[in-house]
PDB file of C-alpha atoms in Angstrom:
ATOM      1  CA  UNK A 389      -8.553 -19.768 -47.982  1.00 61.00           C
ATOM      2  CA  UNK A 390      -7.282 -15.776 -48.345  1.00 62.00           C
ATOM      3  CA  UNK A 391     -10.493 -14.891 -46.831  1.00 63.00           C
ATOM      4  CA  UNK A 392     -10.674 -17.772 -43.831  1.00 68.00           C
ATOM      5  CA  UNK A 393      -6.813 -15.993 -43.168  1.00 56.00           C
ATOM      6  CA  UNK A 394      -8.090 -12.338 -43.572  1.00 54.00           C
ATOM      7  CA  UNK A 395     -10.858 -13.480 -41.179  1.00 61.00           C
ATOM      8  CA  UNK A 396      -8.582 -14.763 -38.261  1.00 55.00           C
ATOM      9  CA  UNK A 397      -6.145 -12.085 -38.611  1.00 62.00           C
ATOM     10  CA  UNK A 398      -9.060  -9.459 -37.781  1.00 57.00           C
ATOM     11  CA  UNK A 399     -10.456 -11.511 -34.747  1.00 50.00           C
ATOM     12  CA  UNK A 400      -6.430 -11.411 -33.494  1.00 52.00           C
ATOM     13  CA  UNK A 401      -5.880  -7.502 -34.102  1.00 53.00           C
ATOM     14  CA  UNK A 402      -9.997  -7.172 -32.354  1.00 59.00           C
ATOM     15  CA  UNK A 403      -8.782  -9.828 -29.829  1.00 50.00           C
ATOM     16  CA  UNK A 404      -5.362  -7.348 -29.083  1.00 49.00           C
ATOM     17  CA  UNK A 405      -6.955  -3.996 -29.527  1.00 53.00           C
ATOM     18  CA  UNK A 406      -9.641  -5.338 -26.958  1.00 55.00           C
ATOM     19  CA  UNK A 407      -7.082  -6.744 -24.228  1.00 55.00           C
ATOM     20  CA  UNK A 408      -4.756  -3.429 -24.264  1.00 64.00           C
ATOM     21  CA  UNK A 409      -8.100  -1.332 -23.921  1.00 64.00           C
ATOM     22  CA  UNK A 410      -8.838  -3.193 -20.963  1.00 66.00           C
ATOM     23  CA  UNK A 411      -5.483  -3.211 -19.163  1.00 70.00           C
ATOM     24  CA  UNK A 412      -5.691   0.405 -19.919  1.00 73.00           C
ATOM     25  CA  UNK A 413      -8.776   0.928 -18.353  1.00 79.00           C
ATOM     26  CA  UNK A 414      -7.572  -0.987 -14.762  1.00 81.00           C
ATOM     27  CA  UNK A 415      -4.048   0.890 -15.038  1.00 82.00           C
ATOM     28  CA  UNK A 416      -6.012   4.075 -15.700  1.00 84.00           C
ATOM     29  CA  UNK A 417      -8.970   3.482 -13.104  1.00 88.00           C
ATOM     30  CA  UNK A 418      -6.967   2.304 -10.471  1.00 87.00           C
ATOM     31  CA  UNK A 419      -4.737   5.585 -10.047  1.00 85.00           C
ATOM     32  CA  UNK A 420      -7.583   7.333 -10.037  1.00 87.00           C
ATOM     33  CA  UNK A 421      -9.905   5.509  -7.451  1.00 88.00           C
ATOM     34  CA  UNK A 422      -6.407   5.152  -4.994  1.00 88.00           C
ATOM     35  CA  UNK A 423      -6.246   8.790  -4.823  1.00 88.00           C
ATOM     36  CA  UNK A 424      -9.897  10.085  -5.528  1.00 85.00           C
ATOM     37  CA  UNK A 425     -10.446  11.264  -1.746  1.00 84.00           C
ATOM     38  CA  UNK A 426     -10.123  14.789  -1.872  1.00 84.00           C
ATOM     39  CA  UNK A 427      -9.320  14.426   2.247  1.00 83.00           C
ATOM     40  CA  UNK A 428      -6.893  11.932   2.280  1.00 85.00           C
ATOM     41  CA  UNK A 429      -3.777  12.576   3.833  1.00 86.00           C
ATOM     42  CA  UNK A 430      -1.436  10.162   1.758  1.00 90.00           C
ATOM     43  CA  UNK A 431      -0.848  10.187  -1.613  1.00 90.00           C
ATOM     44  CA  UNK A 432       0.154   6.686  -3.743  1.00 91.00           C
ATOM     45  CA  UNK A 433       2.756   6.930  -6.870  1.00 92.00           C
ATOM     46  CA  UNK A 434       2.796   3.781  -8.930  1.00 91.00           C
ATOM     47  CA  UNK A 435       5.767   3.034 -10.998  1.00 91.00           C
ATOM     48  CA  UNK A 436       4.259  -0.159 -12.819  1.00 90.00           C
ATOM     49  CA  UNK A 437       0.899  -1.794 -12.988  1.00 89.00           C
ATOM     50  CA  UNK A 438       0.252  -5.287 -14.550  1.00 88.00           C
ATOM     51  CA  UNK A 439      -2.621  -7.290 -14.148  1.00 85.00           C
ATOM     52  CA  UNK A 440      -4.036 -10.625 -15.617  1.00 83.00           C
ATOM     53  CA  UNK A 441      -7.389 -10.276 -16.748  1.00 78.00           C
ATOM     54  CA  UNK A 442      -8.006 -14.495 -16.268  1.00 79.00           C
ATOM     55  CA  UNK A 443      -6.967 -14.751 -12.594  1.00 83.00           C
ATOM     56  CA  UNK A 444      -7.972 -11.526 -11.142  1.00 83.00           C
ATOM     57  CA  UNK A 445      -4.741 -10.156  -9.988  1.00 91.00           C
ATOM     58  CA  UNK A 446      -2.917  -6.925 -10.157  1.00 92.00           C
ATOM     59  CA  UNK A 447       0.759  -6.259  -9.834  1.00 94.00           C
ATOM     60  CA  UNK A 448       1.958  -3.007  -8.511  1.00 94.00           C
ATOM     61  CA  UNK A 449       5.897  -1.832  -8.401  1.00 93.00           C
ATOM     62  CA  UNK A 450       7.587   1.075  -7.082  1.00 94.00           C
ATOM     63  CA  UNK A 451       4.925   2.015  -5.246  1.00 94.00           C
ATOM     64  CA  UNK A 452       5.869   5.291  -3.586  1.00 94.00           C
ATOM     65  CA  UNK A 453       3.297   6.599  -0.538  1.00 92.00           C
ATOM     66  CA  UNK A 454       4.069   9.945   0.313  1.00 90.00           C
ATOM     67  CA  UNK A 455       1.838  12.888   2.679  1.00 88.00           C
ATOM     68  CA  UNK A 456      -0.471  15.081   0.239  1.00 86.00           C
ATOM     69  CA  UNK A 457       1.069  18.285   2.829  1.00 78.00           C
ATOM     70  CA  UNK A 458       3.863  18.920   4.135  1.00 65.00           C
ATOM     71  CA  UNK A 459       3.825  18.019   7.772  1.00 63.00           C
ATOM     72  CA  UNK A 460       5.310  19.512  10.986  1.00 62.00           C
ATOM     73  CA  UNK A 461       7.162  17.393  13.327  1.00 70.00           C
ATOM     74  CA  UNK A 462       6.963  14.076  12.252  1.00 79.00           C
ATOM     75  CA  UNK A 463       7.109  12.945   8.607  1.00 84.00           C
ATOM     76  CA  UNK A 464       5.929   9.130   7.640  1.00 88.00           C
ATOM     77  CA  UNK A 465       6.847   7.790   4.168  1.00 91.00           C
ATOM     78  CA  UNK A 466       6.923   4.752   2.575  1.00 94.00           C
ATOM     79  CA  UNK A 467       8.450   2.410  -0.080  1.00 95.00           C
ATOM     80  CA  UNK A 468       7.101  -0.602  -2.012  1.00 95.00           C
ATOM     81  CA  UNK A 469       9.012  -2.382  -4.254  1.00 94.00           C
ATOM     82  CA  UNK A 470       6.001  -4.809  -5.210  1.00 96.00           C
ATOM     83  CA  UNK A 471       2.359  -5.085  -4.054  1.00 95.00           C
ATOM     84  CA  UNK A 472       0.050  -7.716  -5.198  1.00 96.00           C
ATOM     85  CA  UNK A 473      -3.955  -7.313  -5.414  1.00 94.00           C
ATOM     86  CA  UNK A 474      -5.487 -10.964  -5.569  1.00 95.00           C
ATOM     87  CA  UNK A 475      -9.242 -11.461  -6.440  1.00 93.00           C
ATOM     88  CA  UNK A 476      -9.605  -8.222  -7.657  1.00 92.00           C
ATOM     89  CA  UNK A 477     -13.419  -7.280  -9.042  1.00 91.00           C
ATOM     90  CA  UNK A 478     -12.304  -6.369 -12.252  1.00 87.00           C
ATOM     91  CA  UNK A 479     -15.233  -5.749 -13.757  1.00 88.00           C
ATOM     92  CA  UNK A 480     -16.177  -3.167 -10.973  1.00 90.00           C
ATOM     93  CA  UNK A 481     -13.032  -1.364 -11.340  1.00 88.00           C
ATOM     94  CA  UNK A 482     -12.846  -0.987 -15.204  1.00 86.00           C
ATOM     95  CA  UNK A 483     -15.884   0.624 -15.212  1.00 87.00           C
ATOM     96  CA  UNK A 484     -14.845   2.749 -12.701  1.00 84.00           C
ATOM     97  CA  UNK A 485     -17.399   1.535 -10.156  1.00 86.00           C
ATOM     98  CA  UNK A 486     -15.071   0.536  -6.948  1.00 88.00           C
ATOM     99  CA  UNK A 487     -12.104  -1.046  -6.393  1.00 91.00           C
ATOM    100  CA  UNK A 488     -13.328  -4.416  -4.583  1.00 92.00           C
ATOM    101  CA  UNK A 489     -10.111  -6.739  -3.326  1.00 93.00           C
ATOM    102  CA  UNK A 490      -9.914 -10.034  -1.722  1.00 94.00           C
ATOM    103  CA  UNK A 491      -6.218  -9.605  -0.736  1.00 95.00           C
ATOM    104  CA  UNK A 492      -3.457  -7.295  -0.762  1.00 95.00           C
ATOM    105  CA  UNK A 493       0.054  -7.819  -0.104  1.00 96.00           C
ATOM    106  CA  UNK A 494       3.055  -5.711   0.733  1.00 96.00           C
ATOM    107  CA  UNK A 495       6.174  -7.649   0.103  1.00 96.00           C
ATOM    108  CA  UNK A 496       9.626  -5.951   1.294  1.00 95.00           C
ATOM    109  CA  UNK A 497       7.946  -2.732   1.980  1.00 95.00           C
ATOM    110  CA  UNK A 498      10.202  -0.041   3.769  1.00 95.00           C
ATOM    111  CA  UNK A 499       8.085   2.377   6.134  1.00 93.00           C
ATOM    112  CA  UNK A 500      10.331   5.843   7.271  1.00 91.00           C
ATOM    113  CA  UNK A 501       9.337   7.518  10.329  1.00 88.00           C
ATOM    114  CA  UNK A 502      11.243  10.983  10.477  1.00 86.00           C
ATOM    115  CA  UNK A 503      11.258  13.449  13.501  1.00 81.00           C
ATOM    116  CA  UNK A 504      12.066  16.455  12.497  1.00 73.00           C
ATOM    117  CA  UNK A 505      11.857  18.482  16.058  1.00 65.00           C
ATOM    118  CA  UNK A 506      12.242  17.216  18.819  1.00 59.00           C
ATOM    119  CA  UNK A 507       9.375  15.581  21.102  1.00 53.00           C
ATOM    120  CA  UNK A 508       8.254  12.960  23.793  1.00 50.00           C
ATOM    121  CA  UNK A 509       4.487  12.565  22.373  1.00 49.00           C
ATOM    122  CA  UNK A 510       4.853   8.965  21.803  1.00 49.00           C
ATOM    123  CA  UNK A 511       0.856   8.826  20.895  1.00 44.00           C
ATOM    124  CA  UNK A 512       1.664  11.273  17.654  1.00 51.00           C
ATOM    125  CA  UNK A 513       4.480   8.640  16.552  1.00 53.00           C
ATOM    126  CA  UNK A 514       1.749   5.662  16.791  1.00 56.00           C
ATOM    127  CA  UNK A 515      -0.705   7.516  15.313  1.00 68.00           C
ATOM    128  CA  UNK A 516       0.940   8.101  12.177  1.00 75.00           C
ATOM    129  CA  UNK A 517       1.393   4.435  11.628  1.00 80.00           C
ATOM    130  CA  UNK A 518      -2.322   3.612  12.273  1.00 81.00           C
ATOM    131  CA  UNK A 519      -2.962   6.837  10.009  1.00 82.00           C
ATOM    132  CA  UNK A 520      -1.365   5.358   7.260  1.00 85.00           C
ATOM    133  CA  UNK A 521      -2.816   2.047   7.832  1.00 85.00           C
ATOM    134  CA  UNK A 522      -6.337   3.558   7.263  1.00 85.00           C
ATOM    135  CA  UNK A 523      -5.580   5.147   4.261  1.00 85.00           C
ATOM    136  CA  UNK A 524      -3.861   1.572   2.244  1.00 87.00           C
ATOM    137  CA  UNK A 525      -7.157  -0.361   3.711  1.00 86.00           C
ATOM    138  CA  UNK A 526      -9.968   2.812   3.018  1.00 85.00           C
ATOM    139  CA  UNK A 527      -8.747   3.031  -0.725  1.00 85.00           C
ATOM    140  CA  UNK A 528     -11.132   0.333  -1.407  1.00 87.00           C
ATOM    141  CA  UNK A 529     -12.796  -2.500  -0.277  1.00 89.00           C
ATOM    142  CA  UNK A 530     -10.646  -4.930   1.228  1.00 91.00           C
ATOM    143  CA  UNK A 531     -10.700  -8.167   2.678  1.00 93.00           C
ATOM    144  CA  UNK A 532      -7.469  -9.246   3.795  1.00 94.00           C
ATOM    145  CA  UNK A 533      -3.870  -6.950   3.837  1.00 94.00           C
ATOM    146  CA  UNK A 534      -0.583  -8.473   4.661  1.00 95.00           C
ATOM    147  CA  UNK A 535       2.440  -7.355   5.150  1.00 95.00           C
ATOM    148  CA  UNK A 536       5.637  -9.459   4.786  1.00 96.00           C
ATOM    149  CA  UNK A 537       9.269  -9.022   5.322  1.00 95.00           C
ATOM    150  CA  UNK A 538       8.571  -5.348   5.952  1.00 95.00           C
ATOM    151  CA  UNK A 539      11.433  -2.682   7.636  1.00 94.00           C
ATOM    152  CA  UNK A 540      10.560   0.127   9.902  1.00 92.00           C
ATOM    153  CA  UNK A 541      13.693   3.218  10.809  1.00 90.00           C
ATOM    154  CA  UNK A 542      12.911   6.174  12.620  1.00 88.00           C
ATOM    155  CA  UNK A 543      15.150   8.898  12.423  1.00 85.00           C
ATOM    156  CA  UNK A 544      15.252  12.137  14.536  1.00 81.00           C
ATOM    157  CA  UNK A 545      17.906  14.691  15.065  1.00 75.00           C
ATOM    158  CA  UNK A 546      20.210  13.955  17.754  1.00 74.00           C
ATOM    159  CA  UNK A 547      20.862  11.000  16.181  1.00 72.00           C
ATOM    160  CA  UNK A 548      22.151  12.022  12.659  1.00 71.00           C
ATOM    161  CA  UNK A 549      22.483  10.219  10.250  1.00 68.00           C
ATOM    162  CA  UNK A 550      21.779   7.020  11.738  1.00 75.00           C
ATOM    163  CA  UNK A 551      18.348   5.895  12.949  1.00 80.00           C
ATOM    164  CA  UNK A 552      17.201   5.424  16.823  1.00 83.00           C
ATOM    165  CA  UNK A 553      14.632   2.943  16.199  1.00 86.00           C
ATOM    166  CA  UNK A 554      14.608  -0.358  13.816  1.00 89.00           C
ATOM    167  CA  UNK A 555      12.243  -3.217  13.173  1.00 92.00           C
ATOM    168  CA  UNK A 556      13.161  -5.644  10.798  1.00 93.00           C
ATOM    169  CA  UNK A 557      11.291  -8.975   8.914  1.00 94.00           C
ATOM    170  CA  UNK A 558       7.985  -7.210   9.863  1.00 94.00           C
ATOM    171  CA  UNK A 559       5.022  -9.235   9.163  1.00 95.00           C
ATOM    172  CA  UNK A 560       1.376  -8.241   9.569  1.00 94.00           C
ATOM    173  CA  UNK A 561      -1.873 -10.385   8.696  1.00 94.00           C
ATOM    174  CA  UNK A 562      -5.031  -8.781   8.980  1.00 91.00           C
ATOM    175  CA  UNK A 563      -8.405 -10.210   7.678  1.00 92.00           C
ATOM    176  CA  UNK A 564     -12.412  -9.454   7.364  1.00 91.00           C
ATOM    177  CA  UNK A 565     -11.308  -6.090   7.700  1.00 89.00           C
ATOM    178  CA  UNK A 566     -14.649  -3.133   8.204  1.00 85.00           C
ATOM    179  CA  UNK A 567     -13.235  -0.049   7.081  1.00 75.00           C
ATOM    180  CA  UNK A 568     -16.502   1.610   7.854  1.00 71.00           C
ATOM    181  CA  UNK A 569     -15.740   0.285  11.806  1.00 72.00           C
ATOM    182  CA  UNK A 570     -13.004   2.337  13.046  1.00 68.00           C
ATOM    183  CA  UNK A 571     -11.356   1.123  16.569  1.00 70.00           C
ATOM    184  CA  UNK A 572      -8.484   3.576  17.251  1.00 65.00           C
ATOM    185  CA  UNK A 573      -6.693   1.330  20.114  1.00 63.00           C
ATOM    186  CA  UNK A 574      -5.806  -1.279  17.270  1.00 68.00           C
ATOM    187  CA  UNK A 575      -2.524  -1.009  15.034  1.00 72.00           C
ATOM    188  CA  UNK A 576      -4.641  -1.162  11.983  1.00 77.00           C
ATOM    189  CA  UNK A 577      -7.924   0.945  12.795  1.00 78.00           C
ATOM    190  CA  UNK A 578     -10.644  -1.177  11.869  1.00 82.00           C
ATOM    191  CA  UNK A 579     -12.539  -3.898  12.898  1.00 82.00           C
ATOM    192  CA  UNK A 580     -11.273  -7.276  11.936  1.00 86.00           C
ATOM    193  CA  UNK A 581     -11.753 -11.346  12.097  1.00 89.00           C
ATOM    194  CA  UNK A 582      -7.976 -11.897  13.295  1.00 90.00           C
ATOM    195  CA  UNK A 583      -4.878 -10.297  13.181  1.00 90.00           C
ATOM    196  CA  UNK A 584      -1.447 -11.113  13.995  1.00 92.00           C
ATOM    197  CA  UNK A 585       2.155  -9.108  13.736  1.00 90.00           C
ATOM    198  CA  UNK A 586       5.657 -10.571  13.996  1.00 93.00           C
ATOM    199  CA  UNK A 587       9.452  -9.089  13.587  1.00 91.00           C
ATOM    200  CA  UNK A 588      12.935 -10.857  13.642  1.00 90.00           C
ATOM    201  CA  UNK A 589      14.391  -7.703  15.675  1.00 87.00           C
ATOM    202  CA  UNK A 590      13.715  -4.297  17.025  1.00 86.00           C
ATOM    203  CA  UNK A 591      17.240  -1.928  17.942  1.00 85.00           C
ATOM    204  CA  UNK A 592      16.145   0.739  19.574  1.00 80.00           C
ATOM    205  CA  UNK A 593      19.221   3.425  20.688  1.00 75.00           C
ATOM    206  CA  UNK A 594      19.248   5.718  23.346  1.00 74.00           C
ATOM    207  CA  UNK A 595      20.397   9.386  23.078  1.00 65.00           C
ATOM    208  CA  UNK A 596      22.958   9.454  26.523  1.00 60.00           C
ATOM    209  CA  UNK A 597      22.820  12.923  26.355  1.00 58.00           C
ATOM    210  CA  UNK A 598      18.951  12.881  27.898  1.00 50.00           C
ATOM    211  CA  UNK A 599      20.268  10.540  30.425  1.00 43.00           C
TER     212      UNK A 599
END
């Protein structure tokens, strides 16, 4: 009887030892492949990762995404409070092959677009948003990226403290995504299946003094 108890408490403590190794390995493996591109021009702070070896999925929080340089002009941040990875290839990314993902979600992400000099090249404030696009999907292989109940502000100058431009309840679906297909007049760069984008409101505020 000792020995049947002796017997079940080892395959427990092998059973533990083997299931923190693992979520070690995918918590450990996954920083790494996110920022493993020695040109990238975003880097991607995680405060928390969980992730449930049965179903697939990994849970990040706090996820801060922040330029690897500091940048003249215009500076694009942003803010994640949780992002979830469904169907994730775990097996792939423990051993540190890729990072394969069937979908990834931003939920209540906040996205900060800051002018720091002042400028009318419109096509440099898009392009940082498709920018940073391409770097979330390029970080692996990715099938489908959503965004949902996402915030926009831009903030320049003239305007203080308060921000000329805000989108609120911003919702993006994007799916079959080719990251090796890059099409530059789309919001998200790459060749897709479909895509659709929605918003509750957009307050945009003039500076009189240019009128």
């Amino acid at each position: 009887m000792r020995k049947t108890v002796y017997i079940v408490i080892a395959f427990l403590l092998t059973l533990a030892g083997s299931w923190f190794y693992v979520n070690h390995m995918i918590r450990s493996n996954l920083v790494k492949m996110i920022n493993s591109d020695p040109d990238r021009n975003y880097n991607f702070e995680v405060g928390s990762i969980n992730a449930s070896i049965f179903s697939g999925d990994v849970v990040l929080k706090h996820v801060r995404i922040e330029p690897v340089t500091d940048t003249i002009g215009v500076i694009l941040t942003a803010r994640v409070t949780r992002a979830e990875m469904n169907d994730v290839d775990l097996v792939s990314l423990i051993t540190g092959k890729s990072l394969v993902i069937g979908r990834l979600i931003f939920l209540g992400p906040e996205f900060n677009l800051e002018i720091l000099e002042k400028t009318d090249d419109e096509t440099s404030k898009k392009g940082r948003m498709q920018t940073l696009f391409g770097e979330i999907l390029s970080r692996g292989k990715i099938n489908e990226f959503r965004i949902q109940n996402g915030t926009m502000r831009a903030t320049k100058p003239e305007f203080g403290d308060k921000e000329f431009l805000l989108v609120q309840n911003y919702n993006l679906f994007a799916n079959e995504i080719e990251t090796d297909s890059l099409q530059w007049d789309h919001q998200v760069p790459f060749k897709m299946g479909s895509f659709s984008t929605s918003m509750d409101s957009v307050v945009y505020r003039i500076d009189t003094n240019t009128v």
